[in-house]
mmCIF file of C-alpha atoms in Angstrom:
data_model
loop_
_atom_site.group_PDB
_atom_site.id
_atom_site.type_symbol
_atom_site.label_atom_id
_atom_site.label_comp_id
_atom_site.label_asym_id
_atom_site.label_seq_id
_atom_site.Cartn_x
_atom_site.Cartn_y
_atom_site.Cartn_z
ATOM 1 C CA UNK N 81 0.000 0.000 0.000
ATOM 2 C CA UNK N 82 1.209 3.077 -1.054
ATOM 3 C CA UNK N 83 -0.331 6.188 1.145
ATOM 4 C CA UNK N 84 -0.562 9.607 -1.289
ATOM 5 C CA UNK N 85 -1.052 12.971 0.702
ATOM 6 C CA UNK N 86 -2.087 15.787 -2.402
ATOM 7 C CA UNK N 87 -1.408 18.729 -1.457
ATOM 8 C CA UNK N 88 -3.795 21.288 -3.289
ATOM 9 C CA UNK N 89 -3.474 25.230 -4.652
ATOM 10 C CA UNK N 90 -4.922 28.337 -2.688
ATOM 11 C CA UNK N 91 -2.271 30.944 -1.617
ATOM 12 C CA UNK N 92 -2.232 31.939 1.929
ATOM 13 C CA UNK N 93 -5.261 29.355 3.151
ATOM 14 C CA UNK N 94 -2.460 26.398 2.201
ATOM 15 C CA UNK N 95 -1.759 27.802 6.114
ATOM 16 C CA UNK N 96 -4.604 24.618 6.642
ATOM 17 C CA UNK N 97 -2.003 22.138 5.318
ATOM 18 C CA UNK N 98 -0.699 22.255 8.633
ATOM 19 C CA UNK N 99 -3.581 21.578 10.725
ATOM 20 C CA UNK N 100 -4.356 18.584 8.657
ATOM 21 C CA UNK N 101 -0.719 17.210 8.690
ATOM 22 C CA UNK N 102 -0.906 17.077 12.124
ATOM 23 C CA UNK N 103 -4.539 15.668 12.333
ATOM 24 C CA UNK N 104 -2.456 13.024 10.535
ATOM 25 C CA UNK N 105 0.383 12.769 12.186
ATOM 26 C CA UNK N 106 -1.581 12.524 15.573
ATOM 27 C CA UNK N 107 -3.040 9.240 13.792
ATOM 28 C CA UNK N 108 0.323 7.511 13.152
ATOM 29 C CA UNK N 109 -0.507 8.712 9.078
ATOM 30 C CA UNK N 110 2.496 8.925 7.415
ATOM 31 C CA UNK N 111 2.967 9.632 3.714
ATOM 32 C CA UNK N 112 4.902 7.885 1.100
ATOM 33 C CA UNK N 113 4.470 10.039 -1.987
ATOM 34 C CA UNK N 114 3.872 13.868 -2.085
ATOM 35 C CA UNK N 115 2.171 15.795 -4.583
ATOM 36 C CA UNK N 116 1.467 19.237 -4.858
ATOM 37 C CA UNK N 117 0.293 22.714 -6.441
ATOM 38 C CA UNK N 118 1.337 26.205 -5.648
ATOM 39 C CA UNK N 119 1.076 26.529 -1.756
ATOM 40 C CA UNK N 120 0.540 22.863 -1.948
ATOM 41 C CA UNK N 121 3.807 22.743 -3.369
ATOM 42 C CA UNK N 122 6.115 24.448 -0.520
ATOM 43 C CA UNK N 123 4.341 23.043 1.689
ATOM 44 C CA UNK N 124 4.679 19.701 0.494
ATOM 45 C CA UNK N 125 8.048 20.216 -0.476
ATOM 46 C CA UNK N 126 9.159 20.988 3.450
ATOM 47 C CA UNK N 127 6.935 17.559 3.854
ATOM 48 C CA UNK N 128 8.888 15.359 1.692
ATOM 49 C CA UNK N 129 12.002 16.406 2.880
ATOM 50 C CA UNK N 130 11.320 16.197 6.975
ATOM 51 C CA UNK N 131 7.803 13.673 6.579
ATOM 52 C CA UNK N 132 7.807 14.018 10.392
ATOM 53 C CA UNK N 133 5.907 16.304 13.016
ATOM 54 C CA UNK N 134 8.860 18.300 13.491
ATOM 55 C CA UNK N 135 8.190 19.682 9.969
ATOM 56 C CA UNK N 136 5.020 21.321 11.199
ATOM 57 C CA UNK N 137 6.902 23.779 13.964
ATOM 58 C CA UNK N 138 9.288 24.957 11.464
ATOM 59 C CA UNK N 139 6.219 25.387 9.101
ATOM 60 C CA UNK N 140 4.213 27.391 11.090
ATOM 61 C CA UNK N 141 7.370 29.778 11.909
ATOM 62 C CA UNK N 142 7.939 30.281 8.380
ATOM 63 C CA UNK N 143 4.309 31.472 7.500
ATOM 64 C CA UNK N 144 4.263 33.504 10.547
ATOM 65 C CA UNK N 145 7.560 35.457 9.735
ATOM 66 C CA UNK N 146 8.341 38.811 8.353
ATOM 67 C CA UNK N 147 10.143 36.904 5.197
ATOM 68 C CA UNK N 148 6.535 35.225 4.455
ATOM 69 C CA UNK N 149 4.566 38.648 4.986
ATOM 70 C CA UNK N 150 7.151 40.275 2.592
ATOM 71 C CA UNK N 151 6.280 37.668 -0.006
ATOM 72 C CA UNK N 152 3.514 39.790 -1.063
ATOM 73 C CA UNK N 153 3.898 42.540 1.166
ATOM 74 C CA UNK N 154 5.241 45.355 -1.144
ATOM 75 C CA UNK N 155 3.371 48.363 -0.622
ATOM 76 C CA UNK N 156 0.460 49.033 -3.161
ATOM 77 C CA UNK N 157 2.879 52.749 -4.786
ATOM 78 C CA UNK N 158 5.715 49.899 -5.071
ATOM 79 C CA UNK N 159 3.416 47.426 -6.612
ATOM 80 C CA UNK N 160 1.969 49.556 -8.978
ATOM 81 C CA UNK N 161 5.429 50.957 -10.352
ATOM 82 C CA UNK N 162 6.526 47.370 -10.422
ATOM 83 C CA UNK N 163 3.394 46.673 -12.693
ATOM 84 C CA UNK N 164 4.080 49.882 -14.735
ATOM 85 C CA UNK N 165 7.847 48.839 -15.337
ATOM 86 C CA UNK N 166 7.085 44.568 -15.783
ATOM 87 C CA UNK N 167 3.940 45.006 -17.465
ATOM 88 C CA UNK N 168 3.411 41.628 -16.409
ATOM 89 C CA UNK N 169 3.693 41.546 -12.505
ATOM 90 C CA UNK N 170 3.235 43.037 -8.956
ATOM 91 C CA UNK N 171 5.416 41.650 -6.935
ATOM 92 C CA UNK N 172 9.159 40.758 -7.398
ATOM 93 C CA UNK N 173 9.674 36.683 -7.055
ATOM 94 C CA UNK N 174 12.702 37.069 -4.812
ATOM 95 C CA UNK N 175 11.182 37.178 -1.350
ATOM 96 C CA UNK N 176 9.471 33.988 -2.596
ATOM 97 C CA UNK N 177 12.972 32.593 -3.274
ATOM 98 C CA UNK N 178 14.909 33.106 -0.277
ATOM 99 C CA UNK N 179 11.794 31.888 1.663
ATOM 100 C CA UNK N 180 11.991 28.807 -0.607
ATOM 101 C CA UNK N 181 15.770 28.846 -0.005
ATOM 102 C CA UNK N 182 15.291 28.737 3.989
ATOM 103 C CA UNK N 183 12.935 26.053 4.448
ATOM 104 C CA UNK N 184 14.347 23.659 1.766
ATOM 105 C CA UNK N 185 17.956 24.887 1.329
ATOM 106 C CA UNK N 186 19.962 26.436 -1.916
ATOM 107 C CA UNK N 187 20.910 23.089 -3.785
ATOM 108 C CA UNK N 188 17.942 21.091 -2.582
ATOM 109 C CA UNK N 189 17.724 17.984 -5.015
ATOM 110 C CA UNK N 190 14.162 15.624 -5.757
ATOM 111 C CA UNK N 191 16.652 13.527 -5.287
ATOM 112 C CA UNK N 192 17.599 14.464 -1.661
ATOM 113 C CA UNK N 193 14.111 14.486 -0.358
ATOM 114 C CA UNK N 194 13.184 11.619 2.344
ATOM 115 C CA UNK N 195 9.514 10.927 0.305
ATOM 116 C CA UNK N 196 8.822 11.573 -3.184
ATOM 117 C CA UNK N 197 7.676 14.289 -4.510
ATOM 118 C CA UNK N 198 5.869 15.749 -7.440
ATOM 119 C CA UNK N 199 4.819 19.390 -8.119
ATOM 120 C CA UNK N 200 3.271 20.817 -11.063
ATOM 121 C CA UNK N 201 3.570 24.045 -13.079
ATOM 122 C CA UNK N 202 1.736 25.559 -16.255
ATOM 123 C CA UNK N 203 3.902 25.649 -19.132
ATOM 124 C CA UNK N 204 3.679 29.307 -21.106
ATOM 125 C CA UNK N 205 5.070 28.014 -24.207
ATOM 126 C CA UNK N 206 3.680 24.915 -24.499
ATOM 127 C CA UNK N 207 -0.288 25.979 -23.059
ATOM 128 C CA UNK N 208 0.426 22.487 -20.844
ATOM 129 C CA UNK N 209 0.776 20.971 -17.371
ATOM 130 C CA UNK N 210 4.529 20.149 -16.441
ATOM 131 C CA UNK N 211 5.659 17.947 -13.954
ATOM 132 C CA UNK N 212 8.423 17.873 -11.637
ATOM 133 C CA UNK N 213 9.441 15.121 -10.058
ATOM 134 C CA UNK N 214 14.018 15.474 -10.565
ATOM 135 C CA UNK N 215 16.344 17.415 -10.141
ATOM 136 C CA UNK N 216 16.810 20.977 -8.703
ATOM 137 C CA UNK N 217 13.891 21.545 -6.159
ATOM 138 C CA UNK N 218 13.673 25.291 -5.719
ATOM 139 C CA UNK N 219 13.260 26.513 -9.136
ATOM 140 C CA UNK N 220 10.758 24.095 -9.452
ATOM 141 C CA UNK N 221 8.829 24.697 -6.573
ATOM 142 C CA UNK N 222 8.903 28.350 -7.379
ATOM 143 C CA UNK N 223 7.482 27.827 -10.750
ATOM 144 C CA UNK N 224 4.337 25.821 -9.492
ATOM 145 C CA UNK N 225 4.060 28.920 -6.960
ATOM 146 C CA UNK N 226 3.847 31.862 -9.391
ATOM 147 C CA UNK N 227 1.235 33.534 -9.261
ATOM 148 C CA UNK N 228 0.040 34.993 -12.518
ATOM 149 C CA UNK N 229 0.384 38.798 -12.095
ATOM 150 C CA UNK N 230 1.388 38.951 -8.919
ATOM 151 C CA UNK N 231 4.934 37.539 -9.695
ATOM 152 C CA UNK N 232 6.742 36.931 -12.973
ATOM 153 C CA UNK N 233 6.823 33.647 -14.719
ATOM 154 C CA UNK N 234 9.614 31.512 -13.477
ATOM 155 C CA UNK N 235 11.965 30.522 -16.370
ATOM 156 C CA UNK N 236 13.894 27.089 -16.412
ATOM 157 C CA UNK N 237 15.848 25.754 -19.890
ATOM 158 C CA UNK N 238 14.469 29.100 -21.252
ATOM 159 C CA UNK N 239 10.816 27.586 -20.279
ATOM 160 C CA UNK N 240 8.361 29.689 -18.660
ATOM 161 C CA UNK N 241 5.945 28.711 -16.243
ATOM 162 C CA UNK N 242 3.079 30.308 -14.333
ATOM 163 C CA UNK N 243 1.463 28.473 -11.114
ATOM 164 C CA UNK N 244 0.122 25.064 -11.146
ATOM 165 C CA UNK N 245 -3.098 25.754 -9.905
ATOM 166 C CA UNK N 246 -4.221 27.224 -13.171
ATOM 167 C CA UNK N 247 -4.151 23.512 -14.888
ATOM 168 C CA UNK N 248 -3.953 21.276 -11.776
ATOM 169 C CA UNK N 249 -5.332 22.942 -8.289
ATOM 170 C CA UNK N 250 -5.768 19.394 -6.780
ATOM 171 C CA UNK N 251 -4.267 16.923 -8.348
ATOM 172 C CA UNK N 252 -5.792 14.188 -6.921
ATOM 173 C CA UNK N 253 -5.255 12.294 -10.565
ATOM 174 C CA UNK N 254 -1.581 12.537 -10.642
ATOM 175 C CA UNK N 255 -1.661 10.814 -7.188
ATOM 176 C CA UNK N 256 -3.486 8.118 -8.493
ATOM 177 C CA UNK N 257 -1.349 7.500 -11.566
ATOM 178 C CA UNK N 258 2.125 7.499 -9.272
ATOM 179 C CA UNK N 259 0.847 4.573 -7.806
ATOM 180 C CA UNK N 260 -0.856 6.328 -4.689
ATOM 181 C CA UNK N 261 -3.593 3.164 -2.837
ATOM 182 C CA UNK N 262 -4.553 5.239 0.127
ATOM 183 C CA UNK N 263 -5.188 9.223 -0.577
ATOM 184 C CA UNK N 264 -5.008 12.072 1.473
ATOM 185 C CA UNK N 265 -6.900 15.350 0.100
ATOM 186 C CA UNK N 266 -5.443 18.309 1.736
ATOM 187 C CA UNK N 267 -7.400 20.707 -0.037
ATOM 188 C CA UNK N 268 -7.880 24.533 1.279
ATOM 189 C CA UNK N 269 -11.142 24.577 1.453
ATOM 190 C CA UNK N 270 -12.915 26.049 -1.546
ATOM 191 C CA UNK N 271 -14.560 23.267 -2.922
ATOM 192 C CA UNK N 272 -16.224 22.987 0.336
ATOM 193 C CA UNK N 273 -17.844 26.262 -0.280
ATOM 194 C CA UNK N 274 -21.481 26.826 -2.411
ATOM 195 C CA UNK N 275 -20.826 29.188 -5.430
ATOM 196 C CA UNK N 276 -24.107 30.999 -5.909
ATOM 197 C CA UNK N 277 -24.726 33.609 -9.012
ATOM 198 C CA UNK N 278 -22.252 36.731 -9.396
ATOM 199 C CA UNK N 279 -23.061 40.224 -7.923
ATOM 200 C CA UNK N 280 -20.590 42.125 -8.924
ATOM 201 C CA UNK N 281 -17.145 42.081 -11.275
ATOM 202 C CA UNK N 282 -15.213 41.098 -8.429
ATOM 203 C CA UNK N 283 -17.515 38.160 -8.101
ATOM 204 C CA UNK N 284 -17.634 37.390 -11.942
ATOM 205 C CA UNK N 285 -13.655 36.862 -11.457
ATOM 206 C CA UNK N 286 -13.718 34.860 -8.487
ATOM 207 C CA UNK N 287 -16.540 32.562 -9.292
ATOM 208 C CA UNK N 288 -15.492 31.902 -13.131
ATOM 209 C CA UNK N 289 -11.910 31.293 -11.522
ATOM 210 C CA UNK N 290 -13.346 28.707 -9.114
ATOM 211 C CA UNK N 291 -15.305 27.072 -11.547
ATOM 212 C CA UNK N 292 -12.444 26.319 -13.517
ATOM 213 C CA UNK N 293 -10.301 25.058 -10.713
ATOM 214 C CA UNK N 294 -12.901 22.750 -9.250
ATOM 215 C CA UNK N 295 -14.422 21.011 -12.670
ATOM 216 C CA UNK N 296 -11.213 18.888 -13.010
ATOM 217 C CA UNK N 297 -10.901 17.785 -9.143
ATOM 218 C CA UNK N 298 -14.687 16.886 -9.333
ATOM 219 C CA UNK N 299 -14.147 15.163 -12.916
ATOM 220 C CA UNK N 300 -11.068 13.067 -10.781
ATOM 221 C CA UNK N 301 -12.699 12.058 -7.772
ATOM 222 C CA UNK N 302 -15.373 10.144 -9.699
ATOM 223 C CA UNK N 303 -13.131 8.420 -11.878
ATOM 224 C CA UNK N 304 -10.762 6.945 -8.851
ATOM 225 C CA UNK N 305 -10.353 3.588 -9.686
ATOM 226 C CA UNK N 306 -12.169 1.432 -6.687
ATOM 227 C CA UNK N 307 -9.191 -0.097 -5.746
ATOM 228 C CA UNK N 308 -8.064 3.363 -4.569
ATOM 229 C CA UNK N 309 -9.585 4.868 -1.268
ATOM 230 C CA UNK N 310 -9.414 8.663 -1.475
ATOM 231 C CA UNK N 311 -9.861 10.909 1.881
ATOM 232 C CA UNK N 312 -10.988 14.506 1.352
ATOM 233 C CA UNK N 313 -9.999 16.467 4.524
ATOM 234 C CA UNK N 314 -11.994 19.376 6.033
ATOM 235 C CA UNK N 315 -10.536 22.398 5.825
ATOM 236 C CA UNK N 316 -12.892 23.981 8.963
ATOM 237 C CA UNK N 317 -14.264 26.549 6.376
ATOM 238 C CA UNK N 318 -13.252 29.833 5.373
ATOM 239 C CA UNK N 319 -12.269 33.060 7.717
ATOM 240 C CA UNK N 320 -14.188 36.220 7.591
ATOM 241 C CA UNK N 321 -12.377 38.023 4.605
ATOM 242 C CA UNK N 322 -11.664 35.149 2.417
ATOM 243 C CA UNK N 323 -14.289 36.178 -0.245
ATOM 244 C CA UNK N 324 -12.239 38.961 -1.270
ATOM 245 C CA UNK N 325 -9.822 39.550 -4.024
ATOM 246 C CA UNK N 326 -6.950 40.704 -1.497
ATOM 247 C CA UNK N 327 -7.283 38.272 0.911
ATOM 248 C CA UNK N 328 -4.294 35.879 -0.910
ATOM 249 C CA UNK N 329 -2.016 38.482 1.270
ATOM 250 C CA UNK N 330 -3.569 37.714 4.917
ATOM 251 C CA UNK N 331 -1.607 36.201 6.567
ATOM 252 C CA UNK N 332 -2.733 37.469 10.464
ATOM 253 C CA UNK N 333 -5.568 34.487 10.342
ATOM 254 C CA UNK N 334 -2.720 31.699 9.817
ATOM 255 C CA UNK N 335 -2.517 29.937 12.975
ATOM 256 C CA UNK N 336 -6.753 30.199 13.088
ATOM 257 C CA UNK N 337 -6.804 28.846 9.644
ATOM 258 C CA UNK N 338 -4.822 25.770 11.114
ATOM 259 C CA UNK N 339 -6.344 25.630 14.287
ATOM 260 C CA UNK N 340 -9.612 25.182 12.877
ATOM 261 C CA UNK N 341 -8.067 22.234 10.319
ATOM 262 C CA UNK N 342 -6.564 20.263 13.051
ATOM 263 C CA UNK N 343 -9.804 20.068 14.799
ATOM 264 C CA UNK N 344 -12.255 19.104 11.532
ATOM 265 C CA UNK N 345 -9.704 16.743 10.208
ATOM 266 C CA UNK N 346 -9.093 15.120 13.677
ATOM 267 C CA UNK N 347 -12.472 14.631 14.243
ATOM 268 C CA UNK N 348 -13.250 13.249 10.594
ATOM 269 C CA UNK N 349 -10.103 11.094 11.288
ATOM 270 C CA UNK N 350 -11.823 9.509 14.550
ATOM 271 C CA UNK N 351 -15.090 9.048 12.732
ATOM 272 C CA UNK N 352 -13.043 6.312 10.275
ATOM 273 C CA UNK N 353 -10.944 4.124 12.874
ATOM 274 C CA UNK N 354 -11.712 0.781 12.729
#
C-alpha cells in the first residue's frame, strides 16, 4: 500500500495544510508520496524532505515570519510601479525565493528528499501541465508557486511557467497514476464552499476562476479507480475576509486557519478508525 497525501493550490489558506498534517500525524498517518500545487507545493516540499511532526513547527514559523509577509507585502505605490515597469507583474519573485531557499535549502535535489515528490507548473510556451518530479527543487517549486500577475513567470531551460493551480489545483489524478492506494486530500477549502450567481465584477472573477479550478478535481474524484480509497480532509471553512480579491495576502488568520483544520480533520479522522 502506497499512502498519497495531495497537497492542493490556494495561496495563503495552504496555512490549513498544517492543521491537517498534524490531524495526521496525531493518527500515526504517514505519507509515502507527495504531490502538490502552488502553496501545496512548498508546503509539500518541506513535507517530503522532513515527513515528520517536526516539519510542522518549522512550518508554522515560516508562514508567521516577516520573510513570508514580505512575499507579497510590497506596498500598493511599489506594486503599482513594479506593474508599470514589468507590465506583467506586482510583486518581485525574490522574497518567494529566499523563503523557498530557507525552508528547503539552496541546492535542494528531488533527489535528496526523504519521500517523493511531485509538483506541477503551467507551461507558457507549451499551453500544458509540467511535472516535476528530478532534479533541482527550488526553481521548481517556485514555478508551481507563481502567481500569474502577482509575480513573474519563473523561467527554467528558457521555459516559462506560471502556477500550477491554473491547470492542476488538486491533483488528486496525478496521485493516483504514481501509484498512490490510500489518498489524502489536503485541499484549502474552496470546494467545500457553495458558489451561488455573481453580484458584482469582483464576483464574476472569483466565481469563473473557481469554476475552472474545481471542474477537473470533481471530474477526478469520480473516476478513482475502486481499488483506490481517497480521503478529502476538512478544511474547517473559510475566515471572515476570504471572499475577497486581497485576501491571498492575509496572513494574520494563519494559525486560526490551522487551528480550525486540526480540529475538523481530527475529528473526521476519529469518525473512520476501525
Amino acid at each position: 500500500m502506497t499512502v498519497g497525501f495531495v497537497l492542493g493550490g490556494g495561496g495563503v489558506r495552504g496555512a490549513v495544510h498544517l492543521g491537517m498534517l498534524q490531524a495526521l500525524f496525531d493518527e500515526g498517518i504517514r505519507p509515502g508520496l507527495v504531490v502538490g500545487t502552488s502553496i501545496g507545493a512548498i508546503n509539500g516540499a518541506a513535507l517530503a524532505a522532513d515527513p515528520t511532526p517536526g516539519v510542522l513547527e518549522r512550518l508554522v514559523e515560516t508562514w508567521a515570519s516577516p520573510a513570508a509577509a514580505a512575499v507579497y507585502g510590497d506596498s500598493w505605490p511599489r506594486q503599482l510601479r513594479r506593474l508599470a515597469q514589468s507590465r506583467t507583474h506586482l510583486n518581485s519573485a525574490e522574497p518567494l525565493r529566499r523563503l523557498l531557499v530557507d525552508i528547503l535549502g539552496e541546492d535542494a535535489t528531488f533527489e535528496s528528499l526523504e519521500v517523493p515528490l511531485a509538483v506541477t507548473a503551467a507551461s507558457i510556451e507549451r499551453a500544458a501541465e509540467v511535472w516535476f518530479d528530478s532534479g533541482p527543487l527550488v526553481p521548481a517549486v517556485l514555478a508551481s508557486s507563481s502567481v500569474p500577475g502577482v509575480l513573474p513567470p519563473t523561467e527554467i531551460g528558457g521555459e516559462h511557467f506560471i502556477d500550477g493551480g491554473i491547470v492542476n489545483s488538486i491533483p488528486l489524478g496525478e496521485a493516483v497514476r504514481r501509484g498512490a492506494t490510500t489518498i489524502y486530500v489536503l485541499q484549502v477549502g474552496r470546494i467545500e464552499e457553495q458558489l451561488t450567481k455573481p453580484a458584482n465584477p469582483a464576483d464574476v472573477a472569483r466565481i469563473s476562476f473557481e469554476v475552472a479550478r474545481r471542474h477537473r478535481f470533481t471530474r477526478e474524484i469520480t473516476d478513482v479507480p475502486a481499488d483506490v480509497t481517497v480521503h478529502v480532509l476538512p478544511s474547517g471553512g473559510p475566515v471572515p475576509g476570504d471572499e475577497k480579491l486581497g485576501s491571498y495576502k492575509r496572513l494574520e488568520v494563519t494559525r486560526q486557519r490551522i487551528e480550525q483544520a486540526r480540529t475538523s480533520t481530527a475529528a473526521y479522522l476519529a469518525g473512520r478508525r476501525p
